Backbone as CSV, one residue per row, in Angstrom:
resi,resn,N_x,N_y,N_z,CA_x,CA_y,CA_z,C_x,C_y,C_z
1,MET,102.790,66.664,89.119,102.771,65.123,88.984,102.756,64.738,90.367
2,SER,101.852,63.619,90.626,101.839,63.173,91.902,101.686,61.548,91.731
3,ILE,102.196,60.809,92.716,101.845,59.367,92.824,100.514,59.365,93.568
4,VAL,99.581,58.662,93.129,98.246,58.621,93.766,97.963,56.854,94.220
5,VAL,97.767,56.809,95.327,97.449,55.440,95.796,96.005,55.302,96.380
6,THR,95.029,54.530,95.669,93.924,54.227,96.003,93.792,53.418,97.188
7,GLY,92.651,53.236,97.967,92.538,52.469,99.169,93.676,52.648,100.110
8,ALA,94.193,53.634,100.241,95.349,54.290,101.025,95.413,53.731,102.470
9,THR,94.213,53.587,103.053,94.253,53.192,104.397,93.862,51.684,104.612
10,GLY,93.965,50.829,103.519,93.621,49.531,103.574,95.052,48.768,104.002
11,HIS,95.015,47.512,103.990,96.229,46.734,104.419,97.353,46.990,103.664
12,LEU,96.960,46.783,102.183,98.083,46.915,101.265,98.387,48.397,100.941
13,GLY,97.456,49.287,100.785,97.524,50.709,100.535,98.470,51.247,101.414
14,ARG,98.284,50.951,102.771,98.798,51.766,103.700,100.322,51.403,103.725
15,HIS,100.738,50.052,103.346,102.070,49.671,103.162,102.840,50.536,102.253
16,VAL,102.114,50.703,101.084,102.462,51.253,99.965,102.737,52.825,100.181
17,VAL,101.862,53.435,100.925,102.212,54.745,101.335,103.207,54.992,102.136
18,GLU,103.540,54.092,103.116,104.586,54.106,104.145,105.941,54.088,103.358
19,GLN,105.966,53.223,102.362,107.053,52.769,101.736,107.602,54.030,100.668
20,LEU,106.548,54.523,100.186,106.703,55.830,99.290,107.240,56.871,99.961
21,LEU,106.878,57.301,101.440,107.542,58.129,102.165,108.800,58.061,102.370
22,GLU,109.318,56.808,102.306,110.795,56.571,102.379,111.651,56.911,101.043
23,ARG,110.756,57.112,99.909,111.547,57.267,98.624,111.174,58.575,97.883
24,VAL,110.050,59.520,98.327,109.704,60.560,97.521,109.141,61.471,98.766
25,PRO,109.152,62.745,98.465,108.571,63.845,99.273,107.331,63.619,99.538
26,ALA,106.711,63.812,100.847,105.264,63.408,101.097,104.384,64.374,100.235
27,ALA,104.796,65.568,99.752,103.904,66.366,99.159,103.528,65.849,97.716
28,ASP,104.512,64.695,97.308,104.379,64.234,95.968,103.348,63.090,95.916
29,ILE,102.791,62.673,96.973,101.808,61.479,97.336,100.597,61.983,97.570
30,THR,99.579,61.540,96.965,98.155,61.636,97.360,97.595,60.204,97.589
31,ALA,96.968,60.213,98.836,96.312,59.093,99.372,94.840,59.188,99.219
32,VAL,94.211,58.299,98.398,92.654,58.306,98.190,92.202,57.610,99.138
33,VAL,91.209,57.954,99.946,90.555,57.300,101.193,89.126,57.497,101.160
34,ARG,88.250,56.686,101.662,86.970,56.887,101.926,86.477,57.557,103.124
35,ASP,87.341,57.340,104.377,87.184,58.189,105.736,88.398,58.993,105.882
36,GLU,88.283,60.288,105.714,89.482,60.954,106.077,90.005,60.905,107.455
37,ALA,89.119,60.697,108.297,89.739,60.414,109.760,90.664,59.603,109.961
38,LYS,90.660,58.347,108.984,91.453,57.184,109.333,92.873,57.395,108.840
39,ALA,93.057,58.685,108.087,94.183,58.933,107.209,94.809,60.026,108.029
40,ALA,94.281,60.461,109.096,94.602,61.684,109.665,96.388,61.628,109.989
41,GLY,96.575,60.579,110.202,98.097,60.391,110.553,98.962,60.791,109.271
42,LEU,98.532,60.245,107.997,99.226,60.465,106.848,99.140,61.934,106.604
43,ALA,97.944,62.570,106.793,97.963,64.101,106.728,98.861,64.808,107.154
44,GLY,99.115,64.363,108.562,100.157,64.973,109.657,101.376,64.795,109.274
45,ARG,101.848,64.125,108.187,103.014,63.663,107.759,103.257,64.605,106.246
46,GLY,102.389,65.159,105.825,102.469,65.955,104.527,101.726,65.319,103.498
47,VAL,101.168,64.232,103.624,100.617,63.428,102.401,99.300,64.211,102.085
48,ARG,99.197,64.485,100.743,97.720,65.137,100.379,96.564,63.985,100.425
49,LEU,95.453,64.267,101.072,94.398,63.214,101.133,93.322,63.681,99.992
50,ALA,92.853,62.748,99.135,91.747,62.767,98.476,90.710,62.008,98.863
51,VAL,89.153,62.447,99.237,88.272,61.503,99.633,87.380,61.175,98.486
52,ALA,87.221,59.788,98.178,86.547,59.249,96.908,86.262,57.821,97.351
53,ASP,85.345,57.214,96.608,84.715,56.106,96.803,84.415,55.357,95.601
54,TYR,85.036,54.355,95.377,84.636,53.440,94.348,83.428,53.405,93.834
55,ASN,82.144,53.451,94.862,80.743,53.287,94.522,80.324,54.638,93.932
56,ALA,81.079,55.713,94.040,80.480,57.008,93.698,81.301,57.723,92.531
57,PRO,81.091,57.531,91.445,81.898,57.862,90.275,82.248,59.508,90.450
58,GLU,81.395,60.184,90.811,81.426,61.765,90.985,82.395,62.116,91.788
59,THR,82.959,61.205,92.871,83.778,61.550,93.835,85.320,61.484,93.143
60,PHE,85.384,61.027,91.987,86.812,60.754,91.232,86.842,62.138,90.184
61,ASP,85.722,62.593,90.088,86.038,63.726,89.146,87.099,64.841,89.414
62,GLY,88.062,65.046,88.476,89.107,66.074,88.745,90.143,65.494,89.824
63,LEU,89.952,64.432,90.304,90.974,63.740,91.278,92.468,63.497,90.799
64,PHE,92.430,63.156,89.581,93.847,62.744,88.878,93.988,64.130,87.925
65,GLN,95.528,64.223,87.619,96.023,65.241,86.921,96.740,64.483,85.976
66,ALA,97.002,65.209,84.659,97.988,64.598,83.676,99.406,64.414,84.466
67,GLY,99.767,63.237,83.869,101.217,63.158,84.254,101.211,62.371,85.666
68,ASP,99.926,62.135,86.292,100.098,61.352,87.678,100.478,59.908,87.359
69,ARG,100.984,59.108,88.393,101.180,57.952,88.342,100.347,57.167,89.374
70,VAL,99.566,56.319,89.010,98.332,56.086,89.811,98.365,54.179,90.220
71,LEU,98.185,54.104,91.537,97.987,52.593,92.021,96.546,52.384,92.395
72,LEU,95.940,51.492,91.493,94.518,50.959,91.586,94.830,50.010,92.572
73,VAL,94.427,50.085,93.729,94.363,48.849,94.692,93.176,48.151,94.459
74,SER,92.884,46.806,94.149,91.715,46.342,94.043,90.929,46.398,95.308
75,GLY,89.394,46.550,95.218,88.722,46.708,96.090,88.319,45.275,96.853
76,THR,87.666,45.448,97.851,87.582,44.267,98.792,86.075,43.907,98.805
77,GLU,85.100,44.869,98.198,83.596,44.414,98.251,83.187,43.491,97.204
78,PHE,83.386,42.234,97.414,83.156,41.175,96.462,81.673,41.194,95.955
79,ASP,80.844,41.771,96.874,79.349,41.688,96.379,78.854,42.826,95.589
80,ARG,79.662,43.820,95.541,79.077,45.102,94.925,79.826,45.345,93.364
81,GLY,80.269,44.361,92.798,80.829,44.362,91.331,82.159,45.143,91.393
82,ARG,83.211,44.357,91.864,84.626,45.031,91.783,85.152,45.588,90.436
83,ALA,84.457,44.895,89.535,85.070,45.433,87.946,84.530,46.649,87.753
84,ARG,83.132,46.807,88.004,82.562,47.899,87.886,83.073,49.130,88.655
85,GLN,83.446,48.828,89.994,84.124,49.829,90.822,85.338,50.257,90.300
86,HIS,86.195,49.201,89.768,87.813,49.487,89.041,87.368,50.424,87.968
87,GLN,86.331,50.297,87.187,85.999,50.963,85.890,85.976,52.405,86.320
88,VAL,85.576,52.816,87.326,85.127,54.110,87.685,86.660,55.084,87.696
89,VAL,87.530,54.236,88.290,89.031,54.789,88.374,89.611,54.703,87.022
90,ILE,89.456,53.989,86.414,90.144,53.775,84.949,89.528,54.818,84.121
91,ASP,88.234,55.019,84.151,87.422,56.229,83.400,88.242,57.523,83.854
92,ALA,88.231,57.688,85.127,88.824,59.088,85.650,90.308,59.164,85.093
93,ALA,90.901,58.266,85.210,92.448,58.241,84.786,92.604,58.529,83.474
94,ARG,91.818,57.815,82.640,91.797,58.189,81.137,91.420,59.548,80.763
95,THR,90.487,60.162,81.597,90.079,61.677,81.392,91.057,62.598,81.666
96,ALA,91.873,62.052,82.633,93.063,63.123,83.218,94.238,62.983,82.314
97,GLY,94.352,61.736,81.819,95.631,61.621,80.964,96.840,61.274,81.896
98,VAL,96.662,60.259,82.965,97.679,59.832,83.784,98.726,59.332,82.938
99,ALA,99.973,59.181,83.683,101.093,58.670,82.990,101.207,57.202,82.944
100,LEU,100.879,56.598,84.056,100.624,55.255,84.232,99.567,54.743,85.287
101,LEU,98.971,53.712,84.829,97.942,53.357,85.861,98.333,51.703,86.239
102,ALA,98.785,51.274,87.428,99.078,50.180,88.150,98.002,49.600,88.506
103,TYR,97.551,48.467,88.646,96.500,47.636,89.231,97.041,46.301,89.785
104,THR,96.784,46.312,91.218,97.077,44.904,91.717,95.917,44.051,91.566
105,SER,96.270,42.928,90.689,95.603,42.029,90.232,95.879,40.677,90.734
106,ALA,95.776,39.492,90.081,95.740,38.336,90.553,96.813,37.286,89.631
107,PRO,97.250,36.396,90.199,98.082,35.778,89.107,97.430,35.057,88.022
108,GLY,98.078,35.356,86.828,97.345,34.865,85.341,97.007,33.235,85.327
109,THR,97.648,32.309,86.411,97.255,31.216,86.241,96.284,30.694,87.191
110,LEU,95.505,31.697,87.972,94.452,31.515,88.852,93.253,31.317,88.156
111,SER,92.550,30.237,88.137,91.197,30.125,87.498,90.193,30.106,88.567
112,ALA,90.338,30.420,89.803,89.297,30.450,90.682,88.258,31.584,90.331
113,ALA,87.186,31.577,90.976,85.974,32.789,90.784,86.763,34.133,91.200
114,LEU,87.592,33.933,92.340,88.177,35.152,93.026,88.934,35.987,91.892
115,ALA,89.621,35.393,90.642,90.178,35.949,89.736,89.196,36.610,88.701
116,ASP,87.984,36.408,88.631,87.062,36.851,87.529,86.986,38.470,87.599
117,ASP,86.922,39.137,88.594,86.899,40.576,88.548,88.134,41.243,88.322
118,HIS,89.226,40.525,88.717,90.596,40.918,88.190,90.850,40.866,86.711
119,ARG,90.565,39.739,86.070,90.480,39.462,84.527,89.688,40.490,83.960
120,ALA,88.418,40.706,84.271,87.664,41.948,83.804,88.384,43.240,84.041
121,THR,88.981,43.652,85.002,89.578,44.768,85.147,90.796,45.022,84.144
122,GLU,91.551,43.795,84.184,92.602,43.864,83.318,92.176,44.173,81.740
123,ALA,91.222,43.744,81.429,90.690,43.856,80.130,90.175,45.237,80.048
124,ALA,89.606,45.835,80.971,89.220,47.189,80.751,90.351,48.106,80.823
125,LEU,91.310,47.865,81.693,92.516,48.659,81.579,93.273,48.487,80.242
126,LEU,93.360,47.536,79.650,93.982,47.506,78.222,93.231,48.118,77.223
127,ALA,92.037,48.103,77.463,90.893,48.715,76.237,91.070,50.337,76.421
128,SER,91.385,50.573,77.619,91.329,52.178,77.723,92.507,52.934,77.115
129,GLY,93.591,52.419,76.839,94.752,52.938,76.101,95.708,53.526,76.950
130,LEU,95.368,53.514,78.187,96.533,54.189,79.248,97.582,53.174,79.328
131,PRO,98.694,53.840,79.594,99.998,53.193,79.930,99.487,52.424,81.279
132,TYR,99.853,51.056,81.173,99.512,50.253,82.414,100.600,49.491,82.977
133,SER,100.360,48.975,84.252,101.311,47.847,84.742,100.314,46.911,85.700
134,LEU,100.292,45.648,85.213,99.520,44.714,85.973,100.519,44.197,86.691
135,LEU,100.021,44.362,88.171,100.666,43.720,89.300,100.038,42.517,89.791
136,ARG,100.355,41.525,89.292,99.582,40.217,89.618,100.013,39.499,90.821
137,ASN,99.631,40.051,91.862,100.176,39.759,93.394,99.565,38.328,93.630
138,GLY,100.409,37.404,94.161,100.088,36.319,94.729,99.558,36.243,95.843
139,TRP,99.403,35.214,96.808,98.812,35.168,98.015,99.491,35.865,98.996
140,TYR,98.967,36.364,100.054,99.695,37.055,101.016,99.986,35.969,102.356
141,HIS,100.915,35.950,102.792,101.375,35.184,104.194,100.203,35.680,105.079
142,GLU,99.623,36.928,105.286,98.898,37.500,106.225,97.499,36.862,106.205
143,ASN,97.071,36.218,104.892,95.854,35.563,104.781,95.846,34.464,105.843
144,TYR,96.834,33.859,106.255,96.700,32.690,107.065,97.340,33.268,108.604
145,THR,98.414,33.826,108.343,99.066,34.095,109.939,98.224,35.350,110.727
146,GLU,97.134,36.046,109.981,96.634,36.987,110.681,95.473,36.453,111.461
147,ASN,94.987,35.201,111.251,94.059,34.419,111.773,94.655,33.183,112.470
148,LEU,95.477,33.220,113.200,96.182,31.881,113.959,95.257,31.503,115.109
149,ALA,94.498,32.227,115.719,93.806,31.775,116.866,93.131,30.566,116.875
150,PRO,92.334,30.313,115.781,91.485,29.153,115.802,92.238,27.802,115.509
151,VAL,93.523,28.061,114.849,94.287,27.071,114.629,95.292,26.620,115.730
152,LEU,95.565,27.725,116.675,96.430,27.247,117.792,95.335,26.596,118.815
153,GLU,94.099,27.041,118.807,93.197,26.737,119.868,92.757,24.928,119.541
154,ARG,92.494,24.600,118.085,92.298,23.326,117.967,93.478,22.438,117.618
155,GLY,94.576,22.917,117.253,95.889,22.355,117.032,95.841,21.729,115.643
156,VAL,95.244,22.328,114.769,95.239,21.660,113.582,94.882,22.801,112.476
157,VAL,95.500,22.578,111.355,95.402,23.438,109.961,94.246,22.942,109.293
158,VAL,93.238,23.454,108.874,92.193,22.835,108.134,91.982,23.686,106.761
159,GLN,92.510,22.905,105.751,92.315,23.530,104.291,91.936,22.463,103.098
160,ALA,91.511,23.006,102.145,90.866,22.122,100.984,91.812,22.168,99.841
161,ALA,93.216,22.226,100.381,94.138,22.381,99.283,94.984,21.291,98.898
162,GLY,94.733,20.015,99.540,95.581,18.784,99.449,97.125,19.153,99.640
163,ASP,97.831,18.577,98.668,99.353,18.909,98.842,99.888,19.839,97.915
164,GLY,98.854,20.760,97.550,99.114,21.981,96.724,100.069,22.866,97.712
165,ARG,100.641,23.820,96.778,101.857,24.647,97.304,101.418,26.142,97.053
166,VAL,101.909,27.005,97.933,101.530,28.262,97.649,102.932,29.300,97.929
167,SER,102.983,29.908,96.684,104.280,30.945,96.620,103.862,32.361,97.198
168,SER,103.700,32.215,98.618,103.107,33.456,99.250,104.059,34.483,99.696
169,ALA,103.962,35.923,99.915,104.722,36.593,100.522,104.239,37.599,101.456
170,SER,104.890,38.621,101.824,104.183,39.601,102.840,103.464,40.767,102.003
171,ARG,102.650,41.232,102.639,102.105,42.341,102.050,103.128,43.601,101.924
172,ALA,103.968,43.815,102.789,105.088,44.727,102.779,106.094,44.301,101.161
173,ASP,106.034,43.124,100.793,106.817,42.576,99.821,106.113,43.152,98.589
174,TYR,104.909,42.728,98.463,104.130,43.378,97.416,103.973,44.866,97.260
175,ALA,103.696,45.605,98.332,103.709,47.025,98.417,105.101,47.427,97.829
176,ALA,106.244,46.615,98.175,107.633,47.142,97.654,107.824,47.247,96.173
177,ALA,106.981,46.205,95.692,107.031,46.048,94.216,106.238,47.291,93.634
178,ALA,105.114,47.368,94.209,104.298,48.647,93.579,104.973,49.815,93.719
179,VAL,105.577,50.103,94.738,106.647,51.297,94.945,107.613,51.247,93.800
180,ALA,108.327,50.253,93.567,109.316,50.289,92.468,108.742,50.765,91.271
181,VAL,107.522,49.918,90.907,106.961,50.567,89.609,106.679,51.830,89.607
182,LEU,105.917,52.519,90.633,105.486,53.731,90.769,106.649,54.791,90.736
183,THR,107.780,54.359,91.256,108.845,55.461,91.188,109.987,55.117,90.447
184,GLY,109.888,53.966,89.502,110.928,53.616,88.634,110.487,54.153,87.157
185,GLU,111.315,53.619,86.304,111.036,53.845,84.781,111.011,52.807,84.201
186,GLY,110.384,52.724,82.948,110.237,51.754,81.916,109.196,50.594,82.359
187,HIS,108.402,50.935,83.039,107.214,49.791,83.476,105.922,50.018,82.675
188,GLU,105.872,50.917,81.774,104.638,51.026,80.929,104.379,49.916,80.266
189,ASN,103.007,49.433,80.354,102.553,48.402,79.643,103.273,46.929,79.846
190,SER,103.445,46.869,81.106,104.052,45.785,81.641,103.145,44.526,82.400
191,THR,103.583,43.599,82.564,102.744,42.701,83.386,103.465,41.849,84.232
192,TYR,103.532,41.867,85.670,104.283,41.119,86.305,103.669,39.891,87.161
193,GLU,104.313,38.864,87.209,103.583,37.707,87.892,104.475,37.711,89.206
194,LEU,103.950,38.225,90.412,104.449,38.181,91.559,104.024,37.103,92.616
195,GLY,105.160,36.681,93.403,104.980,35.684,94.334,106.261,35.535,95.112
196,GLY,106.087,34.819,96.257,107.225,34.398,97.016,108.520,33.649,96.650
197,ASP,109.725,33.559,96.927,110.727,32.948,96.421,110.473,31.343,96.700
198,GLU,109.846,31.083,97.738,109.721,29.700,98.139,108.281,29.186,98.436
199,ALA,107.858,28.338,97.670,106.508,27.923,97.757,106.329,26.893,98.861
200,TRP,105.404,26.787,99.592,105.201,25.929,100.663,103.864,25.212,100.597
201,SER,103.753,24.105,101.470,102.446,23.273,101.595,101.820,23.685,102.750
202,PHE,100.558,23.020,102.790,100.026,23.363,104.285,100.570,22.390,105.457
203,ALA,101.187,21.091,105.001,101.800,20.359,105.969,103.105,21.135,106.475
204,GLU,103.754,21.660,105.532,104.727,22.419,106.117,104.433,23.569,106.749
205,TYR,103.543,24.139,106.507,103.095,25.477,107.464,102.556,25.064,108.742
206,ALA,102.047,23.774,108.759,101.702,23.280,110.127,102.948,22.816,110.890
207,ALA,103.972,22.212,110.009,105.127,21.844,110.836,105.910,23.240,111.516
208,GLU,105.755,24.265,110.694,106.434,25.635,111.174,105.777,26.092,112.338
209,LEU,104.411,25.864,112.285,103.631,26.481,113.379,103.929,25.503,114.669
210,SER,104.203,24.374,114.369,104.633,23.439,115.455,106.119,23.640,116.115
211,ARG,106.940,23.949,115.273,108.293,24.342,115.684,108.219,25.556,116.280
212,GLN,107.428,26.603,116.006,107.789,27.903,116.792,106.886,27.956,118.031
213,THR,105.858,27.154,118.173,104.950,27.269,119.211,105.299,26.080,120.173
214,GLY,106.218,25.137,119.836,106.376,23.798,120.736,105.150,22.931,121.062
215,ARG,104.201,23.175,120.143,102.993,22.291,120.192,102.742,21.507,119.039
216,GLU,102.211,20.469,119.042,101.976,19.613,117.925,100.692,20.118,117.343
217,ILE,100.947,20.472,116.057,100.028,20.990,115.182,99.876,20.324,113.857
218,GLY,98.805,19.747,113.429,98.884,19.061,112.132,98.127,19.579,110.942
219,TYR,98.079,19.038,109.901,97.371,19.515,108.727,96.333,18.379,108.382
220,THR,94.897,18.823,108.148,93.792,18.158,107.863,93.400,18.532,106.632
221,PRO,93.648,17.952,105.424,93.173,18.419,104.256,91.574,17.713,104.100
222,VAL,90.823,18.655,103.468,89.122,18.300,103.561,88.634,18.747,102.101
223,PRO,87.536,18.111,101.780,86.989,18.447,100.384,86.637,20.036,100.391
224,VAL,86.621,20.365,99.266,86.276,21.838,98.953,84.874,22.404,99.761
225,HIS,83.826,21.457,99.732,82.628,21.733,100.236,82.491,21.712,101.608
226,THR,83.397,20.785,102.236,83.658,20.913,103.737,84.014,22.171,104.165
227,LEU,85.071,22.743,103.461,85.676,24.011,103.872,84.720,25.185,103.601
228,GLU,83.992,25.057,102.430,83.121,26.216,102.517,82.057,26.282,103.395
229,SER,81.461,25.054,103.691,80.449,24.982,104.931,81.007,25.500,106.094
230,ALA,82.247,25.237,106.411,83.088,25.503,107.612,83.254,26.862,107.851
231,LEU,83.551,27.580,106.620,83.684,29.098,106.513,82.158,29.901,106.875
232,ALA,81.075,29.142,106.104,79.855,29.768,106.294,79.293,29.649,107.781
233,ASP,79.560,28.563,108.360,79.204,28.354,109.968,80.099,29.313,110.703
234,ALA,81.293,29.832,110.384,81.952,30.778,111.030,81.622,32.228,110.823
235,GLY,80.446,32.482,109.972,80.049,33.763,109.690,80.513,34.268,108.180
236,VAL,81.245,33.715,107.553,81.680,34.271,106.145,80.551,34.197,105.424
237,PRO,80.059,35.358,104.586,78.919,35.325,103.761,79.113,34.147,102.579
238,GLY,77.873,33.666,102.267,77.824,32.159,101.413,78.854,32.315,100.005
239,PRO,78.593,33.607,99.407,79.373,33.745,98.154,80.803,33.838,98.370
240,LEU,81.101,34.609,99.522,82.554,34.846,99.843,83.267,33.476,100.298
241,ALA,82.548,32.611,101.129,82.980,31.308,101.484,83.046,30.435,100.338
242,ALA,82.346,30.505,99.316,82.482,29.563,98.101,83.726,30.003,97.435
243,MET,84.007,31.498,97.207,85.148,31.974,96.637,86.350,31.590,97.116
244,LEU,86.593,31.690,98.588,87.526,31.386,99.312,87.955,29.795,99.255
245,ALA,86.872,29.021,99.119,87.178,27.587,99.225,87.597,27.398,97.783
246,GLY,86.996,28.170,96.742,87.725,27.789,95.346,88.896,27.930,95.192
247,VAL,89.455,29.010,96.025,90.814,29.188,95.925,91.913,28.041,96.238
248,ASP,91.379,27.222,97.322,92.032,26.027,97.769,92.215,25.145,96.882
249,ALA,90.891,24.896,95.822,90.742,24.104,94.715,91.926,24.329,93.657
250,SER,92.146,25.795,93.714,93.101,26.255,92.834,94.561,25.854,93.119
251,ILE,94.716,26.263,94.715,96.215,25.783,95.143,96.395,24.169,94.916
252,GLU,95.377,23.570,95.081,95.728,22.082,95.006,96.104,21.786,93.610
253,LYS,95.719,22.642,92.529,96.087,22.268,90.976,97.467,23.153,90.895
254,GLY,98.053,23.658,91.872,99.357,24.377,91.594,99.284,25.794,91.089
255,GLU,97.953,26.411,91.158,97.725,27.829,90.480,98.236,28.991,91.179
256,LEU,98.757,28.821,92.395,99.182,29.755,93.147,100.796,29.494,93.438
257,VAL,101.337,28.776,92.597,102.822,28.640,92.539,103.165,29.716,91.485
258,VAL,104.238,30.595,91.965,104.855,31.440,90.890,106.203,31.150,90.784
259,HIS,106.840,31.041,89.612,108.198,30.826,89.191,108.830,31.987,88.851
260,THR,108.306,33.122,88.500,108.937,34.138,87.615,110.240,34.785,88.442
261,GLY,110.132,34.802,89.695,111.163,35.514,90.408,110.880,37.336,90.194
262,ASP,109.747,37.664,89.581,109.702,39.090,89.382,109.387,39.820,90.677
263,LEU,109.084,39.397,91.792,108.858,40.075,93.134,110.155,40.447,93.461
264,SER,111.052,39.385,93.665,112.536,39.846,94.314,113.221,40.727,93.449
265,ARG,113.059,40.552,92.100,113.775,41.321,90.989,113.209,42.840,91.287
266,LEU,111.937,43.047,91.478,111.315,44.387,91.379,111.841,45.038,92.767
267,THR,111.717,44.179,93.805,112.288,44.915,94.995,113.600,44.905,95.268
268,GLY,114.362,43.996,94.663,115.835,44.103,94.905,116.289,43.339,96.014
269,ARG,115.352,42.444,96.567,115.885,41.817,97.875,115.051,40.304,97.695
270,PRO,115.540,39.422,98.523,114.470,38.236,98.773,113.012,38.482,99.525
271,THR,112.249,37.670,98.894,110.932,37.930,99.594,110.950,37.238,101.109
272,THR,109.851,37.765,102.132,110.035,37.510,103.315,109.438,36.087,103.476
273,PRO,110.230,35.152,104.268,110.090,33.654,104.417,108.755,33.744,105.308
274,LEU,108.096,32.558,104.862,106.904,32.452,105.701,107.305,32.280,107.358
275,ALA,108.203,31.546,107.587,108.698,31.485,108.861,108.736,32.812,109.783
276,GLU,109.343,33.769,109.019,109.440,35.230,109.510,107.931,35.775,109.923
277,ALA,107.153,35.410,108.925,105.789,35.980,108.861,105.018,35.121,110.304
278,VAL,105.301,34.109,110.405,104.662,33.148,111.575,105.291,33.894,112.889
279,ALA,106.577,34.025,112.883,107.263,34.545,113.967,106.518,36.015,114.485
280,ALA,106.347,36.757,113.603,105.834,38.240,113.702,104.475,38.050,114.338
281,ALA,103.627,37.102,113.663,102.149,37.110,114.109,102.171,36.392,115.536
282,LEU,103.013,35.611,115.884,102.871,34.900,117.120,103.517,35.560,118.276
283,ALA,104.261,36.881,117.836,104.808,37.904,118.764,103.710,38.987,118.837
284,ALA,102.816,38.991,118.223,101.880,40.308,118.228,100.977,39.935,119.159
């Protein structure tokens, strides 16, 4: 039996593997990667590597074993049919007879187009008959804190979210929840709505940036189409720009506020405050 993590060199997957190494022997972990060279550090620590690609079903043949616990980290190739990609992993897991397939999904309240692939993948997973755990991850702090340069340069946060609030948490928080499910018991056929303990608005985010930088940074809400155009002008592909702007519309409607407390319960600790994530980004 192995704990298998797909997308193991991605932002979230790497956090999951690092935290698994604190809980289980490295030999019990399989990291699924597309580029073996990027995972050399993991291999050097005793993690088993498996090279596979969501776009090449044959690369998953025989990858899983009966009894494995698998984390399917959702793909990021929005233009290549993520639901189809995820189906490749689900089919391989069903053939092998894995003990659990956990999937990093999106909040059940999210109606934006970004959630469509997640809903389709959830339906496929439930139809497979596999024991499952739906990890409906909310928004990440890093979606904003990793791209602070334009905000600091212009002195303004520009979003199309109005006064909407976001229950974001750090990638490390969501990774810890996945690790709890992969290493714990009783998570079969479960759904967790995951989000940060404290929801915040973009006005509050701008105020926190101001406090920590000592500069005046404001928040300017704009229409969705304005944000979409700005993202496209910045080089974001049109369909993805529309998808991201659509998430802001969902934020304004309150669809990324999570009240369940599932994330802190799974991890056994409070979620990372936004202020801490801002401080880390500014120090980097």
